[in-house]
Short mmCIF file of C-alpha atoms and ligand atoms in Angstrom, two decimals:
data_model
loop_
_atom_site.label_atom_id
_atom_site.label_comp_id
_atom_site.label_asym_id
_atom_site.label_seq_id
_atom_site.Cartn_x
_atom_site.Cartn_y
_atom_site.Cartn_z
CA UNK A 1304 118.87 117.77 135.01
CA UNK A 1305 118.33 114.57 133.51
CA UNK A 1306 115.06 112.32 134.35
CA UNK A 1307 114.52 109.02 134.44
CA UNK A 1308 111.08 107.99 133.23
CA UNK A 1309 108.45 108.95 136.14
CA UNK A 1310 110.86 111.39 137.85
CA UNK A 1311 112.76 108.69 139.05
CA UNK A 1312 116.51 109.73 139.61
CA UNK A 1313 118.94 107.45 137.28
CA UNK A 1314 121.72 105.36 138.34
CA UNK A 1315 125.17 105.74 136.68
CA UNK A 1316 127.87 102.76 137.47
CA UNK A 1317 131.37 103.77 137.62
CA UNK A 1318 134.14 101.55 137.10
CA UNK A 1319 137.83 102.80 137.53
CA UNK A 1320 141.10 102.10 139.44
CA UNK A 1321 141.69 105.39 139.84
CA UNK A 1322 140.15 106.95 142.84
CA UNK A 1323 140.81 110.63 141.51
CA UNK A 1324 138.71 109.71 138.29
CA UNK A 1325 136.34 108.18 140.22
CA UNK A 1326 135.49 111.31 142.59
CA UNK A 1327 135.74 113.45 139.26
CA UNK A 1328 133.09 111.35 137.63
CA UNK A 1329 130.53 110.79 141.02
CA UNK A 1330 131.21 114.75 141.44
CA UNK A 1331 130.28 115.99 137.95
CA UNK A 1332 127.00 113.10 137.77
CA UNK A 1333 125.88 113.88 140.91
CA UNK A 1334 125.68 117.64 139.82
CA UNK A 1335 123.37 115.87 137.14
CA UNK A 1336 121.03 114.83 139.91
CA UNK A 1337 121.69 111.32 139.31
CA UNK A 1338 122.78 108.62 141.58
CA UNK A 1339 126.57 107.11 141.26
CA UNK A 1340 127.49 103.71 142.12
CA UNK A 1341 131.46 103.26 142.09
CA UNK A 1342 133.41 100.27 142.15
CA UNK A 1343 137.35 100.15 141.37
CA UNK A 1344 137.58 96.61 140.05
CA UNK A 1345 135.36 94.26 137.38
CA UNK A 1346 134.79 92.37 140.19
CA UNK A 1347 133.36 95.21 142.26
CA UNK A 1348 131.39 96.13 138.71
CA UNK A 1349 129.96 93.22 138.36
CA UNK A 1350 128.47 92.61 141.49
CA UNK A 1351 127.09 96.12 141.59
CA UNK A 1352 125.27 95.25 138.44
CA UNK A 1353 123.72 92.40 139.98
CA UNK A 1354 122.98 94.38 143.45
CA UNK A 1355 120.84 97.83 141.97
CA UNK A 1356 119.33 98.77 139.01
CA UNK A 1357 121.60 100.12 137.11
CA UNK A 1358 120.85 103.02 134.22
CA UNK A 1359 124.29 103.18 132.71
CA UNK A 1360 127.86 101.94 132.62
CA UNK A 1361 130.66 103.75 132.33
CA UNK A 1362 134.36 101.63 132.68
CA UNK A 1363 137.73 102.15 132.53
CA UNK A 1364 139.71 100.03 129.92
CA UNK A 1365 142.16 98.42 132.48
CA UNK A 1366 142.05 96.98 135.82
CA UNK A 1367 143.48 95.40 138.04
CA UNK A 1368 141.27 92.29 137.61
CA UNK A 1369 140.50 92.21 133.69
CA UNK A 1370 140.05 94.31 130.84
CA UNK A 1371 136.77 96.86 130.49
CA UNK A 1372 136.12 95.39 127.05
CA UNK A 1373 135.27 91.61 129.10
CA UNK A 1374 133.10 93.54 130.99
CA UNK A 1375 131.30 95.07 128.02
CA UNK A 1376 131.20 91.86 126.59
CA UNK A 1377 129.80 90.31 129.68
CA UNK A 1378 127.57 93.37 129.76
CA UNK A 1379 125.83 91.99 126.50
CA UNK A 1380 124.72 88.65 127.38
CA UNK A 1381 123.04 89.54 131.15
CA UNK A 1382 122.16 93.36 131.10
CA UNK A 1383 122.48 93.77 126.85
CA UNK A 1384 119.36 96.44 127.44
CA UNK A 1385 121.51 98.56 129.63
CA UNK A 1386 123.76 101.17 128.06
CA UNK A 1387 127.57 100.43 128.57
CA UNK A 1388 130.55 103.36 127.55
CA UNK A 1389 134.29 103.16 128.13
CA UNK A 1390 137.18 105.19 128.98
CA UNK A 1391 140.06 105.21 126.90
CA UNK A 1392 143.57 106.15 127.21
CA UNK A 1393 143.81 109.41 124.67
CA UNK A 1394 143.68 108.67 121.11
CA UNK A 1395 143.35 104.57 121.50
CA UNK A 1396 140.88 104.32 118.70
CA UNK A 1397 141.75 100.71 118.19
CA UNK A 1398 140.43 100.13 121.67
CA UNK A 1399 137.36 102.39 121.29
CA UNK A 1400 136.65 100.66 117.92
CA UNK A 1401 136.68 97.18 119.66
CA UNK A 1402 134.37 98.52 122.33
CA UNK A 1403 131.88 100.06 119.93
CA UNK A 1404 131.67 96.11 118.20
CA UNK A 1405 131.51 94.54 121.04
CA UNK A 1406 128.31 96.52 121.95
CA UNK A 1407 129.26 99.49 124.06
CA UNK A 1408 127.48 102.56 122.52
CA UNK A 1409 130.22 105.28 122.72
CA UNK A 1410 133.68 106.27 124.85
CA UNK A 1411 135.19 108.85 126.20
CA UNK A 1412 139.06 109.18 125.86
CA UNK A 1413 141.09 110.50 129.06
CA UNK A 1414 141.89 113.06 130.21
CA UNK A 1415 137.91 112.95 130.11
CA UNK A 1416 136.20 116.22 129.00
CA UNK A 1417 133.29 116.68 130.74
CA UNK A 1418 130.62 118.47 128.71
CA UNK A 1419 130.94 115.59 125.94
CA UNK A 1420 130.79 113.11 129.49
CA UNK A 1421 127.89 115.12 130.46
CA UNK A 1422 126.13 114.75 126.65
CA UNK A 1423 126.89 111.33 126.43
CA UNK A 1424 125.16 110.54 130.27
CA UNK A 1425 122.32 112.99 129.12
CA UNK A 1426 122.20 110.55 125.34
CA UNK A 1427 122.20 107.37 127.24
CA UNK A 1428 119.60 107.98 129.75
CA UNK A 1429 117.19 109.88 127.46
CA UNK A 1430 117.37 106.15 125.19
CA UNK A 1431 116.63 104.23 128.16
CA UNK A 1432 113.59 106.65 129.14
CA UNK A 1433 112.01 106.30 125.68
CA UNK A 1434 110.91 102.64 124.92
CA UNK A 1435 112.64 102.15 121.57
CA UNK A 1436 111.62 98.49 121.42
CA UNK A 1437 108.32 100.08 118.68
CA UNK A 1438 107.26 97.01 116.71
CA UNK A 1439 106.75 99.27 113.74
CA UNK A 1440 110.09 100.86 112.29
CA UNK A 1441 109.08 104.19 110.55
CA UNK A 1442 110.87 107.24 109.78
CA UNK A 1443 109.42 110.77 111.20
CA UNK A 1444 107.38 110.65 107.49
CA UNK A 1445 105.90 107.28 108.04
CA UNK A 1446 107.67 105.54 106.25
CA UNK A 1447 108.67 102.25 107.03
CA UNK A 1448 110.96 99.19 106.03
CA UNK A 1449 108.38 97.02 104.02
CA UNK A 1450 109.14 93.13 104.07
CA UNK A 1451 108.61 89.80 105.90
CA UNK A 1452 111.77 87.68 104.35
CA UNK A 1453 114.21 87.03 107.28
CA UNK A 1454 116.54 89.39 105.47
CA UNK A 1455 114.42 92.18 105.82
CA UNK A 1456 113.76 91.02 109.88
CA UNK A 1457 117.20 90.68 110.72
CA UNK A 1458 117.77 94.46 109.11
CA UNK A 1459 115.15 96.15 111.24
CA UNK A 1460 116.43 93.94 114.56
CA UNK A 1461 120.02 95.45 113.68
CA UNK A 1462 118.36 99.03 112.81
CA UNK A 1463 117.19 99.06 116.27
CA UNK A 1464 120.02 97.78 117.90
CA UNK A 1465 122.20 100.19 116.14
CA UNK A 1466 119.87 103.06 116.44
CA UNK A 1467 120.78 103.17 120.07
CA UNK A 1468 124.76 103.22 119.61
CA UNK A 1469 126.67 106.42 118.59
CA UNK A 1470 129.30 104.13 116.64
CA UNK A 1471 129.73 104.67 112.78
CA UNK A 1472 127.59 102.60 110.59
CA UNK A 1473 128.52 102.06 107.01
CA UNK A 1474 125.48 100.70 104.76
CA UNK A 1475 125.91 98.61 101.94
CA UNK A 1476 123.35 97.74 99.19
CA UNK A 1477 123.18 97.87 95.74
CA UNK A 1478 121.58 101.00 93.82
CA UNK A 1479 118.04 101.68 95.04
CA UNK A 1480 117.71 98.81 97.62
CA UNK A 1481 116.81 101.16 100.30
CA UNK A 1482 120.05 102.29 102.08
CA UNK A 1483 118.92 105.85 102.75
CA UNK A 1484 115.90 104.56 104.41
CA UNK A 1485 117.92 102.61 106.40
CA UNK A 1486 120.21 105.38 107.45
CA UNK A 1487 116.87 107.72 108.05
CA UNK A 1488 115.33 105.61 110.72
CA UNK A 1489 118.65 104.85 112.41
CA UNK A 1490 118.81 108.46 113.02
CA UNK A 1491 114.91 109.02 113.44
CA UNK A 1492 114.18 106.03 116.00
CA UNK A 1493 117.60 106.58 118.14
CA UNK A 1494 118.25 109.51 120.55
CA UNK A 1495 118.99 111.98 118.15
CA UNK A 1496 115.79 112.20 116.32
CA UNK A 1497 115.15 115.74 117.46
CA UNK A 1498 118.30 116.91 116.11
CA UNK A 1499 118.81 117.05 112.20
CA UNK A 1500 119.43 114.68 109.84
CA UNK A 1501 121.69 115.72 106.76
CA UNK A 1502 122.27 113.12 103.85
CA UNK A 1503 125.19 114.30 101.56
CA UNK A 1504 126.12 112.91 98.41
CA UNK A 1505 129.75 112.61 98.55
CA UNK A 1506 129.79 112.37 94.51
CA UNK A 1507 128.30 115.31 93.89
CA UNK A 1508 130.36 118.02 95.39
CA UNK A 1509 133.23 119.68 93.11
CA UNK A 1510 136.45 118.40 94.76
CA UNK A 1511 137.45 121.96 95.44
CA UNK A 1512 134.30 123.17 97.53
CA UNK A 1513 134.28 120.24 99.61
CA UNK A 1514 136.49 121.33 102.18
CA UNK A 1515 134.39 124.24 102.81
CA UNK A 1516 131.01 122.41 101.85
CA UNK A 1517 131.59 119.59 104.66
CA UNK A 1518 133.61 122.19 107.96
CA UNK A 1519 132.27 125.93 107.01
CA UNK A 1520 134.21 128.75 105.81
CA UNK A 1521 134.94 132.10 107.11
CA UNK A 1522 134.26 135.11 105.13
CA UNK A 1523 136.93 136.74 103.23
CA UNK A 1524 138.83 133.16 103.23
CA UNK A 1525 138.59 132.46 99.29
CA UNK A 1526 137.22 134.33 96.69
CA UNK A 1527 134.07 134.11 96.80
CA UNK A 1528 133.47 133.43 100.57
CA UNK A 1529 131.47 136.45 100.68
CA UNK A 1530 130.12 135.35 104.26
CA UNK A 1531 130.89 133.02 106.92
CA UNK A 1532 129.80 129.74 105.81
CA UNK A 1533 128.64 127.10 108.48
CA UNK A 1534 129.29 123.85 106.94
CA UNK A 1535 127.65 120.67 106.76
CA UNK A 1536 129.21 119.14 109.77
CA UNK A 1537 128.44 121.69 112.06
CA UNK A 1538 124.52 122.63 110.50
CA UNK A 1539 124.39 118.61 111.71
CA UNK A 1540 125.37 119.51 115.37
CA UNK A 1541 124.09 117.18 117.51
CA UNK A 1542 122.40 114.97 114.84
CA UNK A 1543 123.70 112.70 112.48
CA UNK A 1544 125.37 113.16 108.83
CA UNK A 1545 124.85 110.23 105.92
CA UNK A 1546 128.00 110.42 104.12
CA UNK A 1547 126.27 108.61 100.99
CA UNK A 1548 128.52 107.64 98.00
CA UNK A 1549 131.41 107.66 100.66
CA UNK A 1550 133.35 106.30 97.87
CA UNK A 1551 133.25 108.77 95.78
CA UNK A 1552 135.45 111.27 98.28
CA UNK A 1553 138.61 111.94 97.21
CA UNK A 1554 141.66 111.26 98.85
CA UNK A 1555 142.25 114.86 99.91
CA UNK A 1556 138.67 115.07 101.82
CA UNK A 1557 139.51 111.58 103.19
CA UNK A 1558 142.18 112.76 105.26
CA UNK A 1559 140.58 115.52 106.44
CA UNK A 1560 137.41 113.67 107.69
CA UNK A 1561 139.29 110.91 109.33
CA UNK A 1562 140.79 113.65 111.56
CA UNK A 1563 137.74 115.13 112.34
CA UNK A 1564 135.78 111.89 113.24
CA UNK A 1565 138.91 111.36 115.35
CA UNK A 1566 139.31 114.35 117.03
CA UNK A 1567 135.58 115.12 117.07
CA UNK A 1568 136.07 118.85 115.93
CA UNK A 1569 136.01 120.90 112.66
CA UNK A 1570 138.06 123.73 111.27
CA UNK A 1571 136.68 126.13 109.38
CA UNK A 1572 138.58 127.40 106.31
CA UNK A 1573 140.19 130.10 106.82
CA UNK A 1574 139.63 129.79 110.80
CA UNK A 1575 142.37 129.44 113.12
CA UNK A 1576 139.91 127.57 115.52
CA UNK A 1577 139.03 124.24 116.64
CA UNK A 1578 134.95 123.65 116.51
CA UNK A 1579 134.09 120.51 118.52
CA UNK A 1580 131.43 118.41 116.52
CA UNK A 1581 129.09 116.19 118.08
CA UNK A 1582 127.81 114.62 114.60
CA UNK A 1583 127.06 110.95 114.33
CA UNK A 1584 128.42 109.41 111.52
CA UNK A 1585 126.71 107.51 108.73
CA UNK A 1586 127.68 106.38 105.12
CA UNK A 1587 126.67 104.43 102.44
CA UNK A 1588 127.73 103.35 98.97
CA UNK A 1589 126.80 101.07 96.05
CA UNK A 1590 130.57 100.06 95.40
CA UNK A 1591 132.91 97.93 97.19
CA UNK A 1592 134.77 100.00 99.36
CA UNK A 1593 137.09 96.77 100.55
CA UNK A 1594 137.99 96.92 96.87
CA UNK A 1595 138.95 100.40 96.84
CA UNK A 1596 140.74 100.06 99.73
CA UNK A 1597 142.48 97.51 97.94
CA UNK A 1598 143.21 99.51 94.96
CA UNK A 1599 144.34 102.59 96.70
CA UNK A 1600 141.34 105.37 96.33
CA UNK A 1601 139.99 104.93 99.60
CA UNK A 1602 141.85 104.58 103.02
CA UNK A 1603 142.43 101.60 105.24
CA UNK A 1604 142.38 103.92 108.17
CA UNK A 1605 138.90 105.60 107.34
CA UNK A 1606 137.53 102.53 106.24
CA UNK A 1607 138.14 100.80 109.78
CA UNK A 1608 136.78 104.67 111.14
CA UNK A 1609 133.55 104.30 109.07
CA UNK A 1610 132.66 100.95 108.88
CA UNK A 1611 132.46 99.72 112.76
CA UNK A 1612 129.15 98.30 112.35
CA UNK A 1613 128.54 97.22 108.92
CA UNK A 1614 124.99 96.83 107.44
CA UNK A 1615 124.20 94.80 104.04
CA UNK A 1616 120.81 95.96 102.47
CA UNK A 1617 119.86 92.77 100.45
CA UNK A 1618 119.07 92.98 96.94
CA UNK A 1619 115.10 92.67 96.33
CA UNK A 1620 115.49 90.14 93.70
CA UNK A 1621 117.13 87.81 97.33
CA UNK A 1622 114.17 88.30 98.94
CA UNK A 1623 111.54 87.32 96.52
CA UNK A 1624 109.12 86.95 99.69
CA UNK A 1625 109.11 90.51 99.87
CA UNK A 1626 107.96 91.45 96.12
CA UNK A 1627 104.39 91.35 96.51
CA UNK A 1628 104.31 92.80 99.92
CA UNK A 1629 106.21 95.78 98.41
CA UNK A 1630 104.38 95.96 94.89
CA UNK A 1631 101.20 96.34 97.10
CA UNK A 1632 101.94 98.93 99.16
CA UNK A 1633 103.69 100.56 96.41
CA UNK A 1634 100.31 100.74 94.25
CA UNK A 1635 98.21 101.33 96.76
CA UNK A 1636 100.24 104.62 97.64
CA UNK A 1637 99.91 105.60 93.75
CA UNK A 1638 96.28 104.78 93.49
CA UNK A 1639 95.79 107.18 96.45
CA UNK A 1640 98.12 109.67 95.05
CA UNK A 1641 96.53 109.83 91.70
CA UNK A 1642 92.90 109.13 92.87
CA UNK A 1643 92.40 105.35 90.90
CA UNK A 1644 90.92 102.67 91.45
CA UNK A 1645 93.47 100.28 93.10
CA UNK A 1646 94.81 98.31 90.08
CA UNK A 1647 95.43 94.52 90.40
CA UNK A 1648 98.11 92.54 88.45
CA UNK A 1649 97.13 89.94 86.24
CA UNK A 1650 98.88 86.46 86.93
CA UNK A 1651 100.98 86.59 84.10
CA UNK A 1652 102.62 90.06 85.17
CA UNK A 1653 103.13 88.31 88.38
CA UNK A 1654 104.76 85.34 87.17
CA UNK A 1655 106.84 87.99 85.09
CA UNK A 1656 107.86 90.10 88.00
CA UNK A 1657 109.01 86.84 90.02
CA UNK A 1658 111.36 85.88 87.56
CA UNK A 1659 112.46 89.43 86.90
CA UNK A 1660 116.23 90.43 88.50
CA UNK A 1661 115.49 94.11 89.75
CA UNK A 1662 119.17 95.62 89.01
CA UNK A 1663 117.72 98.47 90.40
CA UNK A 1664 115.54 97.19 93.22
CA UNK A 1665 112.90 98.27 95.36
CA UNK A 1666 113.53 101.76 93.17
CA UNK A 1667 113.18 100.60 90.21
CA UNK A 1668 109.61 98.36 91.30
CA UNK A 1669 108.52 101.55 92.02
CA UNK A 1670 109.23 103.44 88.67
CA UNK A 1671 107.88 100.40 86.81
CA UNK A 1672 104.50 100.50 88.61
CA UNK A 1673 104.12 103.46 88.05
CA UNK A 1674 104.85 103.47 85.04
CA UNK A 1675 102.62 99.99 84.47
CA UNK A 1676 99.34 101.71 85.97
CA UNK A 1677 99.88 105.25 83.05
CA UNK A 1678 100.12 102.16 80.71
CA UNK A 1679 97.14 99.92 81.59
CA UNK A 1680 93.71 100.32 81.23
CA UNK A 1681 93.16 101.13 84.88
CA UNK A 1682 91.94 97.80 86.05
CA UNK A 1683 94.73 95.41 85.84
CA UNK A 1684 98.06 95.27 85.24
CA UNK A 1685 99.09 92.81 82.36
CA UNK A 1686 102.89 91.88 81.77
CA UNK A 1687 103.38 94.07 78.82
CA UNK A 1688 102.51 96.87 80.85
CA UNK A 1689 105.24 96.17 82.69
CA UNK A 1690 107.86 96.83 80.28
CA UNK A 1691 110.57 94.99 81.34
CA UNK A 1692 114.14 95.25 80.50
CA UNK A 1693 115.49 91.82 78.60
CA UNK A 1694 118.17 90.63 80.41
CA UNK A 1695 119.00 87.27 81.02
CA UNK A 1696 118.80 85.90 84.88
CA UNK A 1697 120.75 82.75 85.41
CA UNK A 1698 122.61 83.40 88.35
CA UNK A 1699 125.43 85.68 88.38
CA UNK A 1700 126.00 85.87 85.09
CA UNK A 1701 124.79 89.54 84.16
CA UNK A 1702 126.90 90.85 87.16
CA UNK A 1703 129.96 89.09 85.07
CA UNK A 1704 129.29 89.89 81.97
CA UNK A 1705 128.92 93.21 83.56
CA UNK A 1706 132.45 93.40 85.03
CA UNK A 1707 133.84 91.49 81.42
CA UNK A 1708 132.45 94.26 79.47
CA UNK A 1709 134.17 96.97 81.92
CA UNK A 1710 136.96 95.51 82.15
CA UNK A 1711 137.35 95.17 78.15
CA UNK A 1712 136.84 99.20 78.05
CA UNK A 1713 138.81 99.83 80.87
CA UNK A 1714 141.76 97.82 79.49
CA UNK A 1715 141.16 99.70 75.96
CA UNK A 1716 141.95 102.70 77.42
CA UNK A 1717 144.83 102.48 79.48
CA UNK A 1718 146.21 100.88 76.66
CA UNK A 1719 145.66 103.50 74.44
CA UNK A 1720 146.68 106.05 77.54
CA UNK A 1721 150.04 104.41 77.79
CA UNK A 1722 151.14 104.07 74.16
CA UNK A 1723 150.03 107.95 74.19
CA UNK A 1724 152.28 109.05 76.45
CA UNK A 1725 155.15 106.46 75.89
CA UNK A 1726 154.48 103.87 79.04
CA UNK A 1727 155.42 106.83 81.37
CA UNK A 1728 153.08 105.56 84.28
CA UNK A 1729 152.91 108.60 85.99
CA UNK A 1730 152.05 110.65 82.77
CA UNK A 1731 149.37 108.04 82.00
CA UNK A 1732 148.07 107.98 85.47
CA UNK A 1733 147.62 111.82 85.76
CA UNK A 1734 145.84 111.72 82.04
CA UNK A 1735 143.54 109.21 83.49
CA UNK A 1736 142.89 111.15 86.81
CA UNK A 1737 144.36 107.68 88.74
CA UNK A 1738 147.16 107.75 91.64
CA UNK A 1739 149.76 106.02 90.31
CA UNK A 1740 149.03 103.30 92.73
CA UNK A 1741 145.75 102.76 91.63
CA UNK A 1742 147.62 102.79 87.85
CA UNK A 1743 149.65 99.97 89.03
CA UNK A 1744 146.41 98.30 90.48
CA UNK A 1745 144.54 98.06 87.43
CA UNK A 1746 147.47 97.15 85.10
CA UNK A 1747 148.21 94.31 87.29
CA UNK A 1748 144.23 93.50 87.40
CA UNK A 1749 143.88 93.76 83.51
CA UNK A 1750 147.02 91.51 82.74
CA UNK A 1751 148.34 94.74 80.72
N1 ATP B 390 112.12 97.72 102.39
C1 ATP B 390 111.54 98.81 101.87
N2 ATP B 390 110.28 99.11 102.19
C2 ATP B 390 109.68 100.19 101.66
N3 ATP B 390 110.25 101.03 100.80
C3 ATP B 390 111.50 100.80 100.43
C4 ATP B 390 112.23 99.67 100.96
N4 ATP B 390 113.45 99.69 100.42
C5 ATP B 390 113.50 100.75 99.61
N5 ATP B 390 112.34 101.45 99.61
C6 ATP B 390 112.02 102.64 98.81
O1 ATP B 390 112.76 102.54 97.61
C7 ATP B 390 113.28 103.81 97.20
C8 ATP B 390 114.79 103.75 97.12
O2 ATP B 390 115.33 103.69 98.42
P1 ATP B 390 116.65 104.50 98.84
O3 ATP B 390 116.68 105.84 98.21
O4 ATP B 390 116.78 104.41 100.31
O5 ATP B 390 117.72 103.56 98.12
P2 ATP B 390 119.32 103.67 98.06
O6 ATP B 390 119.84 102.33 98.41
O7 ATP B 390 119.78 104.81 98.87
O8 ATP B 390 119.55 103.89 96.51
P3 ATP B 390 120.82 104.58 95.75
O9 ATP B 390 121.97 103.62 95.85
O10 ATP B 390 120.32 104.66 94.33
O11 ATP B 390 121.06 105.88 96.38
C9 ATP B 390 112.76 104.80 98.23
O12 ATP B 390 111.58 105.39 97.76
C10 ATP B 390 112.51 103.93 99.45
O13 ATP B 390 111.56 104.51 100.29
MG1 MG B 391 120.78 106.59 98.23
#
C-alpha cells in the first residue's frame, strides 16, 4: 500500500488514448489504494491538473491533441514539483531520453509491465512524501558539498533536482574535484537512499573478469567460478551503481552494459536467464568522453545512454571563493582528528594558496594541509609549510604544455611502432593495444 504523507490516499493522473490502457492502469493503481484520475487527451490532462491535486503523472507519448513530451514540458513550468513519467512505444529510447531531459523522472515502455509500473508509482510517491527540499546537502556520513561560489550553488540546486529523477547522470570534473561526493548524495538524498550504493572503478577491473564482476556468474561456468557469483549489478538491486572511470571500459563491456541499461535486466555468465535490474545508473570520469567518442574507444550509443543529464564539477582553482571556506573546514576536521590546537594560516600562505592552480583540487587541499599542519610548529601555518608544487599559472598554459608534451611521446611511439612492424596499421595497432580506428585517429591527430 502506498501512503501519502498523513495517511492521505495519493492521486495518480492518467493520460492515454487508449481506453484498454487506461482501465489496465486505474485497475492495477487502484489495487495500490490510490486514487486515479484519467483523461484521454492533453487537453483533458491538463485541465485535470488544474482541477485536483495531483501526486503523479503518468502520459502516453501520442495523442490525439499533442505530443506527451509538450505536456511534460508544460508540466515543468506550472506543477515542476510534481512527478511526471511517460509511456513509450517498446524500445523508443530516443523518446524516453528526450522525456528524461525535459524533466520527466522515468518511463515505462508498452506493452507496460506492471511490477516495474507498480515500483515506479511506489518511487514517485515515496519522493513526494519525504520533503527533499533540506537546505543542507549531506551524504548518510555527514558529509556535505562545502562552498558558497555560484558554481558550487548551482551544483547542489541540480543535485537535488536530479536526486529525484531515475535518469542516468554522467559527472564530469577533473581528478579530485569531488565527483564521487556528488554521485553519493544524489543517491543518498533521492528515493533510493535505503537501498545500496556501489561505486565501481571501471579502470580497475581485469578486462576478462568484468563480465562476471559487473552481471554475476554461475558456478561451474569458468574455471574458477567455484560458486554462484551475484554480480555488481544485481548486489545494487534497487539502489544505484557509480560507474566511475566509465572511460576506462572497454569496448567489449560497453556493449554489454548498453544492453542491459536498455533492457533493464542482467545475464549471468553461464546462465541461460534473464535477471531484471532495477539499478540506477551513475558514472563519472576525469577524461573527455566526447573525445573518445570521437576517437573510437567509447560508444556514441552508450554515451547518449549515460550521459542524459550531464553534471560539470568545477575545478577549485574556478571557484577561488570557495578556498578558504574549504581549507577551514578541512583543518578543523584534522585538528579534531589528531587532537591540536586549530592551526591558523599565516597571510603569506594565504596569499600563496590563492594564487596556487590545485591540478588536483579539493583532494589535493586536503593532502597539503595535512601535510602543512605535520610540518608546522602547531600554531600557524607559514607558506613553506605548504610545500607547493612549482608550476607556472598563466591561464591555460600548463593544461597545453600538458597535452604538447603527450602528444610529443605519443607521436614517438607510434612512430617507432610503425617502422617496427613495416607501416602495417593493423600490426601496429594490435602492438599498441588501439582499434585500428582509434590508430587512424591519432595518426591523423599527430600529423604522422
Ligand atoms: N565541495 C566539497 N566540499 C567538501 N568536500 C569536498 C568537496 N569536493 C570534494 N571534497 C572532498 O575531496 C575529496 C575528493 O573528492 P572525490 O573523491 O569525490 O573526488 P573525485 O572527483 O571523485 O576524484 P577522482 O577523479 O580522483 O576520483 C573527498 O574527500 C571529498 O569529500
Ligand atoms: Mg572519484
Amino acid at each position: 500500500m502506498v501512503l501519502k504523507a498523513k495517511n492521505q490516499k495519493a492521486t495518480v493522473l492518467v493520460i492515454d488514448d487508449e481506453q484498454d490502457i487506461l482501465d489496465l492502469l486505474s485497475i492495477t493503481l487502484k489495487r495500490m489504494d490510490l486514487n486515479c484520475i484519467t483523461a484521454a487527451t492533453l487537453e483533458d490532462g491538463r485541465n485535470s491538473m488544474s482541477a485536483n491535486t495531483i501526486d503523479l503523472c503518468l502520459t502516453d507519448m501520442r495523442l490525439p491533441d499533442g505530443d506527451g513530451l509538450d505536456f511534460v514540458a508544460w508540466m515543468q513550468k506550472d506543477f515542476a514539483h510534481i512527478p511526471v513519467a511517460v509511456i513509450t512505444a517498446h524500445g523508443n529510447v530516443k523518446a524516453a531520453v528526450k522525456a528524461l531531459k525535459l524533466g520527466a523522472f522515468d518511463f515505462v515502455s508498452k506493452p507496460v509491465d506492471l511490477n516495474w509500473l507498480r515500483k515506479l508509482v511506489e518511487t514517485a510517491i515515496k519522493i513526494e512524501a519525504e520533503d527533499l527540499a533540506e537546505e543542507n546537502l549531506h551524504d548518510k556520513k555527514g558529509k556535505s558539498i562545502l562552498g558558497q561560489s555560484d558554481a558550487i550553488n548551482n551544483l547542489k540546486t541540480l543535485i537535488k533536482k536530479v536526486a529525484r529523477s531515475q535518469a542516468p547522470v554522467h559527472i564530469r570534473g577533473e581528478s579530485g574535484t569531488g565527483k564521487e561526493l556528488v554521485a553519493r548524495l544524489i543517491h543518498d538524498i533521492g528515493p533510493r537512499a535505503d537501498q545500496p550504493f556501489i561505486p565501481v572503478n571501471c579502470g580497475a577491473i581485469p578486462s576478462e573478469l568484468m563480465e562476471s564482476e559487473f552481471f554475476g556468474h554461475k558456478k561451474g561456468s569458468f574455471t574458477g567460478a567455484t560458486s554462484d557469483k551475484l554480480g555488481l549489478f544485481r548486489s545494487a538491486e534497487g539502489g544505484t551503481l557509480l560507474l566511475d572511470e566509465v572511460g576506462d571500459l572497454p569496448l567489449h563491456m560497453q556493449v554489454k552494459l548498453l544492453r542491459v541499461i536498455q533492457e533493464k535486466a542482467v545475464r549471468p555468465v553461464g546462465g541461460t536467464e534473464e535477471i531484471s535490474a532495477n539499478v540506477r545508473i551513475l558514472s563519472a570520469t576525469h577524461k573527455d568522453l566526447l573525445e573518445k567518442v570521437k576517437d573510437g574507444s567509447f560508444r556514441e550509443d552508450l554515451y547518449y545512454r549515460i550521459n542524459v543529464i550531464d553534471i560539470n564539477v568545477p575545478p577549485l582553482r574556478d571557484r577561488n571563493d570557495d578556498l578558504f571556506i574549504l581549507a577551514d573546514h578541512i583543518m578543523q576536521r584534522l585538528a579534531t582528528e589528531q587532537g591540536l590546537k586549530l592551526p591558523i594560516l599565516s597571510e603569506e600562505a594565504k596569499t600563496k594558496l590563492k594564487h596556487y592552480h590545485f591540478p588536483g583540487n579539493v583532494r589535493e587541499l586536503e593532502n597539503l594541509l595535512e601535510r602543512a599542519i605535520a610540518l608546522s610548529d602547531g600554531q600557524q601555518i607559514q607558506s613553506n609549510d605548504l610545500m607547493l608544487r612549482e608550476i607556472k599559472t598563466q591561464s591555460n598554459t600548463d593544461a597545453s604544455g600538458l597535452h604538447d608534451i603527450l602528444n610529443v611521446q605519443e607521436k614517438d611511439l607510434i612512430e617507432k611502432a610503425l617502422a617496427k612492424n613495416k607501416y602495417n596499421k593493423t600490426k601496429t595497432a594490435k602492438e599498441l593495444g588501439l582499434t585500428l580506428r582509434q590508430l587512424r585517429y591519432k595518426i591523423e591527430k599527430l600529423g604522422l
